[in-house]
PDB file of C-alpha atoms in Angstrom:
ATOM      1  CA  UNK A   1      37.361  66.775 -28.686  1.00 62.00           C
ATOM      2  CA  UNK A   2      39.943  67.906 -31.110  1.00 67.00           C
ATOM      3  CA  UNK A   3      41.697  65.324 -33.319  1.00 89.00           C
ATOM      4  CA  UNK A   4      45.385  64.568 -32.959  1.00 95.00           C
ATOM      5  CA  UNK A   5      48.020  63.461 -35.419  1.00 96.00           C
ATOM      6  CA  UNK A   6      51.055  61.501 -34.405  1.00 97.00           C
ATOM      7  CA  UNK A   7      53.796  59.741 -36.314  1.00 97.00           C
ATOM      8  CA  UNK A   8      53.168  55.976 -36.540  1.00 97.00           C
ATOM      9  CA  UNK A   9      56.597  54.988 -35.159  1.00 97.00           C
ATOM     10  CA  UNK A  10      59.866  56.337 -33.958  1.00 98.00           C
ATOM     11  CA  UNK A  11      63.212  54.895 -32.810  1.00 97.00           C
ATOM     12  CA  UNK A  12      65.421  56.372 -30.107  1.00 97.00           C
ATOM     13  CA  UNK A  13      68.842  55.326 -28.856  1.00 97.00           C
ATOM     14  CA  UNK A  14      68.996  54.299 -25.228  1.00 97.00           C
ATOM     15  CA  UNK A  15      70.151  57.179 -22.997  1.00 97.00           C
ATOM     16  CA  UNK A  16      69.151  59.819 -25.516  1.00 97.00           C
ATOM     17  CA  UNK A  17      66.178  62.093 -25.359  1.00 98.00           C
ATOM     18  CA  UNK A  18      63.028  60.918 -27.090  1.00 98.00           C
ATOM     19  CA  UNK A  19      60.970  63.697 -28.567  1.00 98.00           C
ATOM     20  CA  UNK A  20      57.475  62.715 -29.572  1.00 98.00           C
ATOM     21  CA  UNK A  21      55.452  65.227 -31.626  1.00 98.00           C
ATOM     22  CA  UNK A  22      51.710  65.660 -31.741  1.00 98.00           C
ATOM     23  CA  UNK A  23      49.658  67.954 -33.896  1.00 97.00           C
ATOM     24  CA  UNK A  24      46.294  69.212 -32.605  1.00 96.00           C
ATOM     25  CA  UNK A  25      45.586  72.122 -34.883  1.00 94.00           C
ATOM     26  CA  UNK A  26      41.822  72.262 -34.071  1.00 92.00           C
ATOM     27  CA  UNK A  27      42.313  72.460 -30.295  1.00 93.00           C
ATOM     28  CA  UNK A  28      39.885  74.775 -28.483  1.00 90.00           C
ATOM     29  CA  UNK A  29      40.777  77.131 -25.641  1.00 88.00           C
ATOM     30  CA  UNK A  30      39.437  74.914 -22.893  1.00 87.00           C
ATOM     31  CA  UNK A  31      40.939  71.646 -24.155  1.00 91.00           C
ATOM     32  CA  UNK A  32      43.931  69.997 -22.458  1.00 92.00           C
ATOM     33  CA  UNK A  33      46.654  67.927 -23.988  1.00 94.00           C
ATOM     34  CA  UNK A  34      47.199  64.600 -22.212  1.00 93.00           C
ATOM     35  CA  UNK A  35      49.811  62.010 -22.841  1.00 96.00           C
ATOM     36  CA  UNK A  36      49.446  58.299 -21.935  1.00 95.00           C
ATOM     37  CA  UNK A  37      51.590  55.316 -22.874  1.00 97.00           C
ATOM     38  CA  UNK A  38      50.815  51.655 -23.215  1.00 97.00           C
ATOM     39  CA  UNK A  39      53.565  49.115 -22.738  1.00 96.00           C
ATOM     40  CA  UNK A  40      52.719  45.835 -24.481  1.00 91.00           C
ATOM     41  CA  UNK A  41      49.864  43.858 -22.970  1.00 89.00           C
ATOM     42  CA  UNK A  42      49.380  46.387 -20.124  1.00 94.00           C
ATOM     43  CA  UNK A  43      46.832  49.103 -19.404  1.00 95.00           C
ATOM     44  CA  UNK A  44      47.683  52.720 -20.381  1.00 95.00           C
ATOM     45  CA  UNK A  45      49.725  54.718 -18.028  1.00 94.00           C
ATOM     46  CA  UNK A  46      49.255  58.446 -17.413  1.00 91.00           C
ATOM     47  CA  UNK A  47      52.357  60.521 -18.184  1.00 95.00           C
ATOM     48  CA  UNK A  48      51.585  64.209 -18.158  1.00 94.00           C
ATOM     49  CA  UNK A  49      49.075  66.907 -19.232  1.00 92.00           C
ATOM     50  CA  UNK A  50      49.026  70.621 -19.875  1.00 94.00           C
ATOM     51  CA  UNK A  51      46.877  73.473 -21.081  1.00 94.00           C
ATOM     52  CA  UNK A  52      49.120  76.302 -22.259  1.00 93.00           C
ATOM     53  CA  UNK A  53      52.277  76.261 -20.214  1.00 91.00           C
ATOM     54  CA  UNK A  54      55.114  73.746 -20.547  1.00 95.00           C
ATOM     55  CA  UNK A  55      54.908  71.111 -17.857  1.00 97.00           C
ATOM     56  CA  UNK A  56      57.483  68.845 -16.306  1.00 97.00           C
ATOM     57  CA  UNK A  57      57.230  65.873 -13.934  1.00 96.00           C
ATOM     58  CA  UNK A  58      59.373  62.959 -12.878  1.00 95.00           C
ATOM     59  CA  UNK A  59      58.556  61.040 -16.025  1.00 95.00           C
ATOM     60  CA  UNK A  60      58.671  63.642 -18.849  1.00 98.00           C
ATOM     61  CA  UNK A  61      58.346  67.222 -20.084  1.00 98.00           C
ATOM     62  CA  UNK A  62      55.565  68.527 -22.174  1.00 98.00           C
ATOM     63  CA  UNK A  63      56.233  71.409 -24.510  1.00 98.00           C
ATOM     64  CA  UNK A  64      53.147  73.164 -25.955  1.00 97.00           C
ATOM     65  CA  UNK A  65      53.593  75.691 -28.773  1.00 97.00           C
ATOM     66  CA  UNK A  66      52.391  79.249 -28.191  1.00 95.00           C
ATOM     67  CA  UNK A  67      49.477  78.733 -30.643  1.00 95.00           C
ATOM     68  CA  UNK A  68      48.704  75.425 -28.948  1.00 96.00           C
ATOM     69  CA  UNK A  69      48.406  73.687 -32.287  1.00 96.00           C
ATOM     70  CA  UNK A  70      51.160  71.234 -31.525  1.00 97.00           C
ATOM     71  CA  UNK A  71      53.062  69.758 -28.661  1.00 97.00           C
ATOM     72  CA  UNK A  72      56.077  67.560 -27.913  1.00 98.00           C
ATOM     73  CA  UNK A  73      56.543  64.980 -25.188  1.00 98.00           C
ATOM     74  CA  UNK A  74      60.135  64.721 -24.101  1.00 98.00           C
ATOM     75  CA  UNK A  75      61.539  61.687 -22.348  1.00 98.00           C
ATOM     76  CA  UNK A  76      64.938  63.136 -21.245  1.00 97.00           C
ATOM     77  CA  UNK A  77      66.925  59.866 -20.978  1.00 96.00           C
ATOM     78  CA  UNK A  78      65.141  57.071 -22.738  1.00 97.00           C
ATOM     79  CA  UNK A  79      65.561  53.514 -21.392  1.00 97.00           C
ATOM     80  CA  UNK A  80      64.530  50.152 -22.882  1.00 97.00           C
ATOM     81  CA  UNK A  81      61.569  50.204 -20.457  1.00 96.00           C
ATOM     82  CA  UNK A  82      60.204  53.286 -22.297  1.00 98.00           C
ATOM     83  CA  UNK A  83      59.479  51.219 -25.378  1.00 98.00           C
ATOM     84  CA  UNK A  84      55.692  51.590 -25.705  1.00 98.00           C
ATOM     85  CA  UNK A  85      52.885  53.180 -27.737  1.00 97.00           C
ATOM     86  CA  UNK A  86      52.480  56.808 -26.762  1.00 98.00           C
ATOM     87  CA  UNK A  87      49.089  58.427 -27.101  1.00 97.00           C
ATOM     88  CA  UNK A  88      48.502  62.150 -27.405  1.00 97.00           C
ATOM     89  CA  UNK A  89      44.883  62.945 -26.409  1.00 94.00           C
ATOM     90  CA  UNK A  90      43.032  66.286 -26.402  1.00 92.00           C
ATOM     91  CA  UNK A  91      40.095  66.530 -23.975  1.00 87.00           C
ATOM     92  CA  UNK A  92      37.808  69.263 -22.818  1.00 81.00           C
ATOM     93  CA  UNK A  93      38.589  70.204 -19.252  1.00 67.00           C
ATOM     94  CA  UNK A  94      40.959  68.537 -16.781  1.00 58.00           C
ATOM     95  CA  UNK A  95      38.408  66.201 -15.372  1.00 61.00           C
ATOM     96  CA  UNK A  96      36.952  64.600 -18.420  1.00 63.00           C
ATOM     97  CA  UNK A  97      38.046  61.036 -17.984  1.00 78.00           C
ATOM     98  CA  UNK A  98      36.381  59.539 -21.110  1.00 81.00           C
ATOM     99  CA  UNK A  99      39.386  59.190 -23.387  1.00 87.00           C
ATOM    100  CA  UNK A 100      39.363  58.690 -27.195  1.00 88.00           C
ATOM    101  CA  UNK A 101      42.532  56.909 -28.250  1.00 92.00           C
ATOM    102  CA  UNK A 102      44.031  57.362 -31.678  1.00 92.00           C
ATOM    103  CA  UNK A 103      46.691  55.099 -33.112  1.00 92.00           C
ATOM    104  CA  UNK A 104      49.532  56.703 -31.167  1.00 96.00           C
ATOM    105  CA  UNK A 105      53.282  56.522 -31.751  1.00 98.00           C
ATOM    106  CA  UNK A 106      55.131  53.261 -31.341  1.00 97.00           C
ATOM    107  CA  UNK A 107      58.452  54.277 -29.691  1.00 98.00           C
ATOM    108  CA  UNK A 108      61.226  51.770 -29.884  1.00 98.00           C
ATOM    109  CA  UNK A 109      64.233  52.464 -27.646  1.00 98.00           C
ATOM    110  CA  UNK A 110      67.250  50.748 -29.106  1.00 97.00           C
ATOM    111  CA  UNK A 111      70.279  49.589 -27.027  1.00 95.00           C
TER     112      UNK A 111
ATOM    113  CA  UNK B   1      49.265  57.700  -8.245  1.00 64.00           C
ATOM    114  CA  UNK B   2      45.932  56.042  -7.645  1.00 72.00           C
ATOM    115  CA  UNK B   3      45.635  52.305  -8.205  1.00 89.00           C
ATOM    116  CA  UNK B   4      43.066  50.510 -10.329  1.00 93.00           C
ATOM    117  CA  UNK B   5      43.083  46.749 -10.156  1.00 95.00           C
ATOM    118  CA  UNK B   6      41.508  44.317 -12.682  1.00 96.00           C
ATOM    119  CA  UNK B   7      40.824  40.649 -12.122  1.00 96.00           C
ATOM    120  CA  UNK B   8      41.467  38.245 -13.729  1.00 97.00           C
ATOM    121  CA  UNK B   9      44.507  39.326 -15.745  1.00 96.00           C
ATOM    122  CA  UNK B  10      43.750  36.530 -18.294  1.00 97.00           C
ATOM    123  CA  UNK B  11      40.903  34.096 -18.751  1.00 97.00           C
ATOM    124  CA  UNK B  12      40.141  31.320 -21.217  1.00 98.00           C
ATOM    125  CA  UNK B  13      36.541  30.240 -21.544  1.00 96.00           C
ATOM    126  CA  UNK B  14      34.465  28.004 -23.747  1.00 97.00           C
ATOM    127  CA  UNK B  15      32.236  29.432 -26.372  1.00 97.00           C
ATOM    128  CA  UNK B  16      28.724  30.025 -25.018  1.00 97.00           C
ATOM    129  CA  UNK B  17      29.747  30.631 -21.406  1.00 97.00           C
ATOM    130  CA  UNK B  18      29.854  33.900 -19.537  1.00 97.00           C
ATOM    131  CA  UNK B  19      32.902  35.578 -18.069  1.00 98.00           C
ATOM    132  CA  UNK B  20      32.961  38.318 -15.349  1.00 98.00           C
ATOM    133  CA  UNK B  21      35.754  40.809 -15.129  1.00 98.00           C
ATOM    134  CA  UNK B  22      36.180  42.996 -12.043  1.00 97.00           C
ATOM    135  CA  UNK B  23      37.597  46.505 -11.831  1.00 96.00           C
ATOM    136  CA  UNK B  24      38.436  47.968  -8.433  1.00 95.00           C
ATOM    137  CA  UNK B  25      39.713  51.328  -7.418  1.00 92.00           C
ATOM    138  CA  UNK B  26      41.921  50.413  -4.470  1.00 91.00           C
ATOM    139  CA  UNK B  27      42.611  53.717  -2.769  1.00 87.00           C
ATOM    140  CA  UNK B  28      39.952  56.077  -3.985  1.00 87.00           C
ATOM    141  CA  UNK B  29      36.236  56.248  -4.755  1.00 88.00           C
ATOM    142  CA  UNK B  30      35.212  56.316  -8.360  1.00 86.00           C
ATOM    143  CA  UNK B  31      31.709  57.361  -9.242  1.00 82.00           C
ATOM    144  CA  UNK B  32      32.454  56.725 -12.928  1.00 87.00           C
ATOM    145  CA  UNK B  33      34.534  53.998 -14.525  1.00 92.00           C
ATOM    146  CA  UNK B  34      35.094  53.207 -18.134  1.00 94.00           C
ATOM    147  CA  UNK B  35      35.399  49.933 -20.066  1.00 96.00           C
ATOM    148  CA  UNK B  36      37.574  49.678 -23.176  1.00 97.00           C
ATOM    149  CA  UNK B  37      38.277  46.885 -25.560  1.00 97.00           C
ATOM    150  CA  UNK B  38      41.455  46.479 -27.558  1.00 96.00           C
ATOM    151  CA  UNK B  39      41.870  44.020 -30.512  1.00 95.00           C
ATOM    152  CA  UNK B  40      45.418  43.017 -31.583  1.00 92.00           C
ATOM    153  CA  UNK B  41      47.427  45.814 -33.164  1.00 89.00           C
ATOM    154  CA  UNK B  42      44.557  48.284 -32.686  1.00 92.00           C
ATOM    155  CA  UNK B  43      43.949  51.143 -30.293  1.00 93.00           C
ATOM    156  CA  UNK B  44      41.603  51.124 -27.330  1.00 94.00           C
ATOM    157  CA  UNK B  45      37.961  51.551 -28.124  1.00 95.00           C
ATOM    158  CA  UNK B  46      35.555  52.818 -25.471  1.00 95.00           C
ATOM    159  CA  UNK B  47      32.771  50.334 -24.903  1.00 96.00           C
ATOM    160  CA  UNK B  48      30.768  51.928 -22.114  1.00 95.00           C
ATOM    161  CA  UNK B  49      30.717  54.299 -19.188  1.00 92.00           C
ATOM    162  CA  UNK B  50      29.856  52.786 -15.852  1.00 87.00           C
ATOM    163  CA  UNK B  51      28.089  54.974 -13.311  1.00 83.00           C
ATOM    164  CA  UNK B  52      27.778  54.007  -9.685  1.00 82.00           C
ATOM    165  CA  UNK B  53      24.135  53.377  -8.797  1.00 81.00           C
ATOM    166  CA  UNK B  54      22.728  53.813 -12.335  1.00 84.00           C
ATOM    167  CA  UNK B  55      22.699  52.164 -15.724  1.00 88.00           C
ATOM    168  CA  UNK B  56      25.775  52.162 -17.794  1.00 92.00           C
ATOM    169  CA  UNK B  57      25.966  54.199 -21.049  1.00 93.00           C
ATOM    170  CA  UNK B  58      27.064  52.117 -24.002  1.00 96.00           C
ATOM    171  CA  UNK B  59      28.847  53.355 -27.109  1.00 95.00           C
ATOM    172  CA  UNK B  60      27.261  52.868 -30.452  1.00 95.00           C
ATOM    173  CA  UNK B  61      27.622  49.344 -31.702  1.00 94.00           C
ATOM    174  CA  UNK B  62      28.201  47.781 -28.313  1.00 96.00           C
ATOM    175  CA  UNK B  63      25.366  45.405 -27.209  1.00 94.00           C
ATOM    176  CA  UNK B  64      24.239  46.135 -23.751  1.00 93.00           C
ATOM    177  CA  UNK B  65      22.626  42.758 -23.298  1.00 95.00           C
ATOM    178  CA  UNK B  66      25.894  41.014 -24.230  1.00 96.00           C
ATOM    179  CA  UNK B  67      28.256  43.193 -22.111  1.00 97.00           C
ATOM    180  CA  UNK B  68      26.575  43.547 -18.835  1.00 96.00           C
ATOM    181  CA  UNK B  69      28.022  46.239 -16.642  1.00 94.00           C
ATOM    182  CA  UNK B  70      27.335  46.623 -12.881  1.00 91.00           C
ATOM    183  CA  UNK B  71      28.733  49.433 -10.742  1.00 89.00           C
ATOM    184  CA  UNK B  72      27.232  48.645  -7.349  1.00 81.00           C
ATOM    185  CA  UNK B  73      29.742  50.469  -5.227  1.00 89.00           C
ATOM    186  CA  UNK B  74      32.147  53.398  -5.465  1.00 89.00           C
ATOM    187  CA  UNK B  75      35.105  51.005  -5.741  1.00 92.00           C
ATOM    188  CA  UNK B  76      33.823  48.209  -7.860  1.00 93.00           C
ATOM    189  CA  UNK B  77      32.583  47.835 -11.469  1.00 93.00           C
ATOM    190  CA  UNK B  78      32.085  44.567 -13.194  1.00 95.00           C
ATOM    191  CA  UNK B  79      31.838  43.618 -16.867  1.00 97.00           C
ATOM    192  CA  UNK B  80      30.182  40.349 -17.794  1.00 97.00           C
ATOM    193  CA  UNK B  81      30.655  39.011 -21.270  1.00 98.00           C
ATOM    194  CA  UNK B  82      27.592  36.823 -21.825  1.00 97.00           C
ATOM    195  CA  UNK B  83      27.449  33.894 -24.181  1.00 97.00           C
ATOM    196  CA  UNK B  84      30.994  34.563 -25.254  1.00 97.00           C
ATOM    197  CA  UNK B  85      32.081  33.692 -28.748  1.00 97.00           C
ATOM    198  CA  UNK B  86      35.593  33.598 -30.327  1.00 97.00           C
ATOM    199  CA  UNK B  87      35.080  37.050 -31.838  1.00 96.00           C
ATOM    200  CA  UNK B  88      34.736  38.424 -28.226  1.00 97.00           C
ATOM    201  CA  UNK B  89      38.399  37.452 -27.620  1.00 97.00           C
ATOM    202  CA  UNK B  90      40.093  40.634 -26.831  1.00 97.00           C
ATOM    203  CA  UNK B  91      41.993  42.715 -24.243  1.00 97.00           C
ATOM    204  CA  UNK B  92      39.474  44.416 -21.907  1.00 98.00           C
ATOM    205  CA  UNK B  93      40.639  47.392 -19.915  1.00 97.00           C
ATOM    206  CA  UNK B  94      38.931  49.520 -17.307  1.00 96.00           C
ATOM    207  CA  UNK B  95      39.720  52.996 -16.091  1.00 94.00           C
ATOM    208  CA  UNK B  96      38.589  55.134 -13.142  1.00 91.00           C
ATOM    209  CA  UNK B  97      39.046  58.718 -12.051  1.00 80.00           C
ATOM    210  CA  UNK B  98      40.005  59.860  -8.548  1.00 69.00           C
ATOM    211  CA  UNK B  99      38.326  63.212  -8.994  1.00 68.00           C
ATOM    212  CA  UNK B 100      41.484  65.067  -9.726  1.00 69.00           C
ATOM    213  CA  UNK B 101      42.754  65.487 -13.248  1.00 64.00           C
ATOM    214  CA  UNK B 102      43.619  62.130 -14.775  1.00 75.00           C
ATOM    215  CA  UNK B 103      42.189  58.667 -15.285  1.00 84.00           C
ATOM    216  CA  UNK B 104      43.940  55.579 -14.037  1.00 89.00           C
ATOM    217  CA  UNK B 105      43.841  52.344 -15.874  1.00 94.00           C
ATOM    218  CA  UNK B 106      43.723  48.707 -14.776  1.00 95.00           C
ATOM    219  CA  UNK B 107      46.244  46.257 -16.052  1.00 95.00           C
ATOM    220  CA  UNK B 108      43.833  44.727 -18.419  1.00 97.00           C
ATOM    221  CA  UNK B 109      42.183  41.318 -18.888  1.00 97.00           C
ATOM    222  CA  UNK B 110      43.121  39.100 -21.741  1.00 97.00           C
ATOM    223  CA  UNK B 111      39.984  37.123 -22.724  1.00 98.00           C
ATOM    224  CA  UNK B 112      40.317  34.148 -25.021  1.00 97.00           C
ATOM    225  CA  UNK B 113      37.206  32.310 -26.109  1.00 97.00           C
ATOM    226  CA  UNK B 114      37.743  28.769 -27.464  1.00 97.00           C
TER     227      UNK B 114
END
């Protein structure tokens, strides 16, 4: 699976959009970009995933660059409950459930 | 989304004893479940893959005789930490897949060995 690079930490004001970047320059054609988050002392929570096209669901939007070498997770209106570690994971095929977690980005939403 | 439940959420045990952690898929069948371990301020590390009706596959460096995994049904996998020691204190998390496109995680079990 391709390696991902994320900033260690980010701050975001409550109510503003949080944009979390992820670099995956070695991604292969059949690899998907998945995002999970982990709130302190809880199990990870699935957010969204995509292959080529931008995706949106009730939680977030995922913007994937045309060359697929990077992506951005967007939380449109961050709340204090969005404070968590966000993991960007690249896996082969939408059905490979064995996930390799990097260090992720610690997002702090500030009142 | 699908629900994965872990029990207990936290446990304290004495050094040398064994502890069993259960992972259940509540509303779907999971032929494969995964067990992760997370030490403080670190990321999740995959320990083993649990396959229903067959032996688990362990990651390098994880002792299969110490971390016993049983996946006897399509909705239940158990992880038993045998002869626990303080260095086994950690946050243990399971995940399972519903056959669609994402894995769902349990809420985790905080193990403290004293």
